[in-house]
CSV table of C-alpha atoms in Angstrom, one decimal:
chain,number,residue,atom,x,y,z
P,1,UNK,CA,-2.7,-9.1,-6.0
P,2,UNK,CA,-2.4,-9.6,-9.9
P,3,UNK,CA,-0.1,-12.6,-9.5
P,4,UNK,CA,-2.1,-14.0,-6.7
P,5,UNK,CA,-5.2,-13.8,-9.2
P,6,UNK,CA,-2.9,-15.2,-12.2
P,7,UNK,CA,-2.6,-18.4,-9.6
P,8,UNK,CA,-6.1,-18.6,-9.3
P,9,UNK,CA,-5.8,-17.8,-5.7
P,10,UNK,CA,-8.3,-15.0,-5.4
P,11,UNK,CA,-10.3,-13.1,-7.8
P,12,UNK,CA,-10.3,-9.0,-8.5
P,13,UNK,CA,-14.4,-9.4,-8.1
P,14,UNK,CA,-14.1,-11.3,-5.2
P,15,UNK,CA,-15.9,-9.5,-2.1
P,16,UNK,CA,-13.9,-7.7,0.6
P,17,UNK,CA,-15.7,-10.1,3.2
P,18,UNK,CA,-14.6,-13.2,1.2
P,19,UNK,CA,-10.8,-12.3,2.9
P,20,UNK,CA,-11.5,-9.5,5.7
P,21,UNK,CA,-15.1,-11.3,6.8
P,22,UNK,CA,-14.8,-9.1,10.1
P,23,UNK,CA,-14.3,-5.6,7.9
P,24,UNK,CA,-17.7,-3.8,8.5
P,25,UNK,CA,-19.0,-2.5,4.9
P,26,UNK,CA,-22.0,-1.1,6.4
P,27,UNK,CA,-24.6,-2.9,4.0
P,28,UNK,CA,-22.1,-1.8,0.8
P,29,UNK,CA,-20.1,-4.4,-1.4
P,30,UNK,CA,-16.7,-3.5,-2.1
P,31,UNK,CA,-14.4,-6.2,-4.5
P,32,UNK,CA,-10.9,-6.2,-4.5
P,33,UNK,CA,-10.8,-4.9,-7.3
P,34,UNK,CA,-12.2,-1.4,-6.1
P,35,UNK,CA,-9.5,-1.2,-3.8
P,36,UNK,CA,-7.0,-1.6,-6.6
P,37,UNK,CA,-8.3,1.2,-8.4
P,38,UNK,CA,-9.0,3.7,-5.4
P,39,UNK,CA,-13.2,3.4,-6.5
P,40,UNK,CA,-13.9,1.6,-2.9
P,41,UNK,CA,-15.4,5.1,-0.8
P,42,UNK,CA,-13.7,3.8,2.1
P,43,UNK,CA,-12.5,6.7,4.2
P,44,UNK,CA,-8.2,6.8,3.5
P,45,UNK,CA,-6.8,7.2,6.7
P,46,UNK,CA,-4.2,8.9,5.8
P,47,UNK,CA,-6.5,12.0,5.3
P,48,UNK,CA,-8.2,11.1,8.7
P,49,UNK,CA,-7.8,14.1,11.5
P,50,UNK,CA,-6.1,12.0,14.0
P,51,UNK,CA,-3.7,10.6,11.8
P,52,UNK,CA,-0.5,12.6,12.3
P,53,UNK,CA,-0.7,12.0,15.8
P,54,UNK,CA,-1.5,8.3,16.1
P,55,UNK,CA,0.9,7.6,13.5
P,56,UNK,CA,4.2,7.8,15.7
P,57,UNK,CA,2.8,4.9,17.6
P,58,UNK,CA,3.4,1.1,16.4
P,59,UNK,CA,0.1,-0.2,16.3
P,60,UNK,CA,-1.2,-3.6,15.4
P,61,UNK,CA,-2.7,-3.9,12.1
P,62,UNK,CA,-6.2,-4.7,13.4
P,63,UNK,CA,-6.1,-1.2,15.6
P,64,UNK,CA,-5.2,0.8,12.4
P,65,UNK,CA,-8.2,-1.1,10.5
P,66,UNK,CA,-10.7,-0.5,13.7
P,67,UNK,CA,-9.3,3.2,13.2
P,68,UNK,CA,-10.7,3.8,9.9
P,69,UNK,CA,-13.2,1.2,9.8
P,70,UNK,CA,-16.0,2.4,11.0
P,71,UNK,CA,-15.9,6.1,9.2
P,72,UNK,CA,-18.7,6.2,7.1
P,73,UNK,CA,-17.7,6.0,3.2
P,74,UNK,CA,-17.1,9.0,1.1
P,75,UNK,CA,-18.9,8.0,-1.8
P,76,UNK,CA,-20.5,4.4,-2.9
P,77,UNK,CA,-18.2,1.9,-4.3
P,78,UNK,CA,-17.3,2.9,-8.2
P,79,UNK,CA,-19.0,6.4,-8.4
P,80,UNK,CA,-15.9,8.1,-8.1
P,81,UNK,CA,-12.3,8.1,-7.7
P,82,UNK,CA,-9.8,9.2,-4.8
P,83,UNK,CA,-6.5,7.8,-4.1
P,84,UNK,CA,-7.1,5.7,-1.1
P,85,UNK,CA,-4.2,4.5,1.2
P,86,UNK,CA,-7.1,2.5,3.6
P,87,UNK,CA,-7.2,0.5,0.3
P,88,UNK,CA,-3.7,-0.6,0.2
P,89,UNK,CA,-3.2,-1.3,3.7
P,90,UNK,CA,-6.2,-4.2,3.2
P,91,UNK,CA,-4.6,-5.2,0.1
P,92,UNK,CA,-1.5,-6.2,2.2
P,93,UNK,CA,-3.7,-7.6,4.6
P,94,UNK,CA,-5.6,-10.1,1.9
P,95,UNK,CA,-2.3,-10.8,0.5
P,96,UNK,CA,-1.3,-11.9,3.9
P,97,UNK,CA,-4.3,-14.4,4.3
P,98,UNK,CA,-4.3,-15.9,0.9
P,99,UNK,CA,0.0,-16.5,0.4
P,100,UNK,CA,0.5,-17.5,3.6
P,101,UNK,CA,3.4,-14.8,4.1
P,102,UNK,CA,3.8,-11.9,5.8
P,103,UNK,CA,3.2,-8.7,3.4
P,104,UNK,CA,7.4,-7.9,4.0
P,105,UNK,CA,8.3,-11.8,2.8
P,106,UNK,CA,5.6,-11.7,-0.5
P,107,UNK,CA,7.0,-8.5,-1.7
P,108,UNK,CA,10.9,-9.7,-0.8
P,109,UNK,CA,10.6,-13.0,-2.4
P,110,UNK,CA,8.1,-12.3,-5.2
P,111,UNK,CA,8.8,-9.0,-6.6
P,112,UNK,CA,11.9,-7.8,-5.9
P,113,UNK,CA,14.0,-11.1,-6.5
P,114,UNK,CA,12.5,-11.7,-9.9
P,115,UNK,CA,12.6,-8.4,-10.9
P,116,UNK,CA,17.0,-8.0,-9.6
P,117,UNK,CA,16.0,-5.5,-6.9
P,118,UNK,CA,18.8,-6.6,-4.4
P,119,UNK,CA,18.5,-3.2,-2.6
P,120,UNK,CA,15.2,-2.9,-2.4
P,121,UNK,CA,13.1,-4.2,1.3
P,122,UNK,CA,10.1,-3.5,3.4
P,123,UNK,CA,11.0,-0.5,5.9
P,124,UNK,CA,12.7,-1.3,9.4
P,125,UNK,CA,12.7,0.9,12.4
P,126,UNK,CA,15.5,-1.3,13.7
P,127,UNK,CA,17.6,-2.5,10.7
P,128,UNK,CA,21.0,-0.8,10.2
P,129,UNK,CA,21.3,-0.1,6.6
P,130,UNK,CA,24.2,1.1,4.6
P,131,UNK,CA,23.8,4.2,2.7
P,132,UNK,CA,19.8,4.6,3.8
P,133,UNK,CA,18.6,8.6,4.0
P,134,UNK,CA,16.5,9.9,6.0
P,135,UNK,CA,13.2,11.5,4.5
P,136,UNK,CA,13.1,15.9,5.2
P,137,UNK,CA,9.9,17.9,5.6
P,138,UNK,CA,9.6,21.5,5.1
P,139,UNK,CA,9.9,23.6,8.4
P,140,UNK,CA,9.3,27.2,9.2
P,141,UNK,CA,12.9,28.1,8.3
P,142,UNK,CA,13.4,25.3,5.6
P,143,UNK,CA,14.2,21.7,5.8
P,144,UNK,CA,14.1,19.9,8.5
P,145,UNK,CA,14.1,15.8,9.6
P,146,UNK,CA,11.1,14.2,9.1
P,147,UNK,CA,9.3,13.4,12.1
P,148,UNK,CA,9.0,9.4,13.5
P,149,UNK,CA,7.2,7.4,11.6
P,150,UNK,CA,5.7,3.7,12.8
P,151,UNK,CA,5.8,1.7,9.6
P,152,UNK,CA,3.3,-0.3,10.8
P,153,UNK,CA,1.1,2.3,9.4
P,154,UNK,CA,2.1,2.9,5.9
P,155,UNK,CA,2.5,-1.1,5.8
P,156,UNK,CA,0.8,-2.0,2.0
P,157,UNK,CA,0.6,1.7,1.5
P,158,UNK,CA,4.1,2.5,1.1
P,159,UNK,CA,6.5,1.2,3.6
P,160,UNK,CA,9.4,-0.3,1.1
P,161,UNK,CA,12.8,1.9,0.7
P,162,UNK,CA,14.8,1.3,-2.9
P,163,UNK,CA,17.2,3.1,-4.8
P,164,UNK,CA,17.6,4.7,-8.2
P,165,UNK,CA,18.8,1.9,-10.0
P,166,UNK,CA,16.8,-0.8,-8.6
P,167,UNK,CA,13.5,1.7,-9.4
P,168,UNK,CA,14.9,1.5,-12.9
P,169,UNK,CA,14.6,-2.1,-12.5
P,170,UNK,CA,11.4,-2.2,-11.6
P,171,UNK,CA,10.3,-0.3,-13.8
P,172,UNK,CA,12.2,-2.8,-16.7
P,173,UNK,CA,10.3,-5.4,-15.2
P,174,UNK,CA,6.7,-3.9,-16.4
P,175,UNK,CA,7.3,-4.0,-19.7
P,176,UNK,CA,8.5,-7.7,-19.5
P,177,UNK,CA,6.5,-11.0,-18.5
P,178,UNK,CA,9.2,-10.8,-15.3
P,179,UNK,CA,6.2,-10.2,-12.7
P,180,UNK,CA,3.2,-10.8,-14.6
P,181,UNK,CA,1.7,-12.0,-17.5
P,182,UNK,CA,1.2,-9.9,-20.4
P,183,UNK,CA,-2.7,-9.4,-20.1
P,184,UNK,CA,-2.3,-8.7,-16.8
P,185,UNK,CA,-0.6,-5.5,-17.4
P,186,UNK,CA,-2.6,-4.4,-19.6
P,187,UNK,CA,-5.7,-5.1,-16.8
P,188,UNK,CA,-3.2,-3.0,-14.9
P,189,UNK,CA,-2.8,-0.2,-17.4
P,190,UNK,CA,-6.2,0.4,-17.9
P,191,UNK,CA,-8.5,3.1,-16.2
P,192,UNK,CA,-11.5,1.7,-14.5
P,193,UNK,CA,-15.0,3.4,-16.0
P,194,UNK,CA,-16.7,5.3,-13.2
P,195,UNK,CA,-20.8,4.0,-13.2
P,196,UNK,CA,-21.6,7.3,-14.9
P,197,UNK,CA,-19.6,6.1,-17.8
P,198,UNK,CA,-16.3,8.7,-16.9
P,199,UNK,CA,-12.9,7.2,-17.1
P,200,UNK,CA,-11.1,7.1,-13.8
P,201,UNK,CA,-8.0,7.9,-15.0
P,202,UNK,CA,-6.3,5.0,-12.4
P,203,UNK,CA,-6.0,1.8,-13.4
C-alpha cells in the first residue's frame, strides 16, 4: 500500500468507498489508512463465531467480504485499537484494483524480488513445494496436524509461506531504501494517535 501511495496511485486518507464503493460503512468513514493501523472498528473476521467452520471452504473473495461486512463495528474509526485481519484482507483487495495484479503477482514481483526472497510465495493448496512443513496445533494429547485451511481466506491477512533466511532478508530490506523510500518507513514505524490523544502502539 506504501509503494502504491509513493507512486501516487492512491492515498492513506483516501476513503474505503473511493476502491471498495460497494463495501457498506454504515454511515461511518474509514481511510485506508485506518485499515493499516488496525483503528478501522470493522468486525475481524477472524474473531467471528462462524469462522473456524467456514474457513475449510474456498470461498470467493466477495463471500468472505459479504461475511463480515455487514457486522456492525466494534468501535468508531480511530477511537481505539485492535488487530484487525478484515483490514488486511481489503487491503489486498484495493491493491488488487489499483496495480492491476492479483494480490499473489504484487507481492511476488514487488516485494519479494527486490528484496532477494527467492523462497518466499503466496500459499498454494496445490503447488508441490520442496522442503514446505506443515503447520501443528495443540491437541488433547499434544501436537497434532493442523486442520485444512482455504487460503482464500487468510489471502492479504497472511497467506505467504518463507523461510528463515529469506525472513532475514526481509527484514534487511527495512532498514534499506530496497522497498520503500526512507520517509515512508518512518510513516510505517510510527504509532497512530488514538482521538483521545493515546498512542496506539501500531503503526
Amino acid at each position: 500500500i506504501l509503494q502504491l501511495a509513493e507512486q501516487g496511485r492512491l492515498s492513506l486518507d483516501d476513503d474505503l468507498s473511493k476502491h471498495l464503493p460497494d463495501y457498506p460503512l454504515q454511515g461511518r468513514r474509514v481511510t485506508i489508512r485506518r485499515l493499516l493501523d488496525h483503528t478501522s472498528g470493522i468486525a475481524s473476521y477472524t474473531s467471528l463465531r462462524e469462522y473456524e467452520s467456514l474457513s475449510v471452504h474456498a470461498l470467493t473473495p466477495d463471500s468472505i467480504v459479504a461475511f463480515f461486512s455487514g457486522r456492525p463495528f466494534d468501535f468508531a474509526p480511530g477511537e481505539a485499537m485492535a488487530y484487525n485481519n478484515s483490514g488486511y484482507f481489503l487491503l489486498g483487495l484495493i491493491i488488487e484494483k489499483v496495480s492491476g495484479e492479483s494480490y499473489a503477482d504484487y507481492v511476488g514481483t514487488h516485494l519479494f524480488e527486490p528484496a532477494g526472497m527467492r523462497d518466499s510465495r503466496y500459499c498454494s493448496e496445490r503447488a508441490v513445494v520442496k522442503g514446505r512443513a506443515h503447520g501443528y496445533a495443540l491437541g488433547p494429547g499434544g501436537l497434532v496436524r493442523a486442520a485444512h485451511l482455504a487460503h482464500a481466506w487468510p489471502y492479504a491477512a497472511g497467506s505467504l509461506a518463507s523461510t528463515v533466511d529469506d525472513l532475514a532478508r526481509w527484514d534487511g530490506s527495512l532498514y534499506t531504501e530496497t522497498l520503500l523510500k526512507k520517509a515512508s518507513l518512518e510513516r510505517a514505524w510510527t504509532p497512530y494517535v488514538l482521538k483521545d490523544g493515546k498512542p496506539s502502539g501500531y503503526g
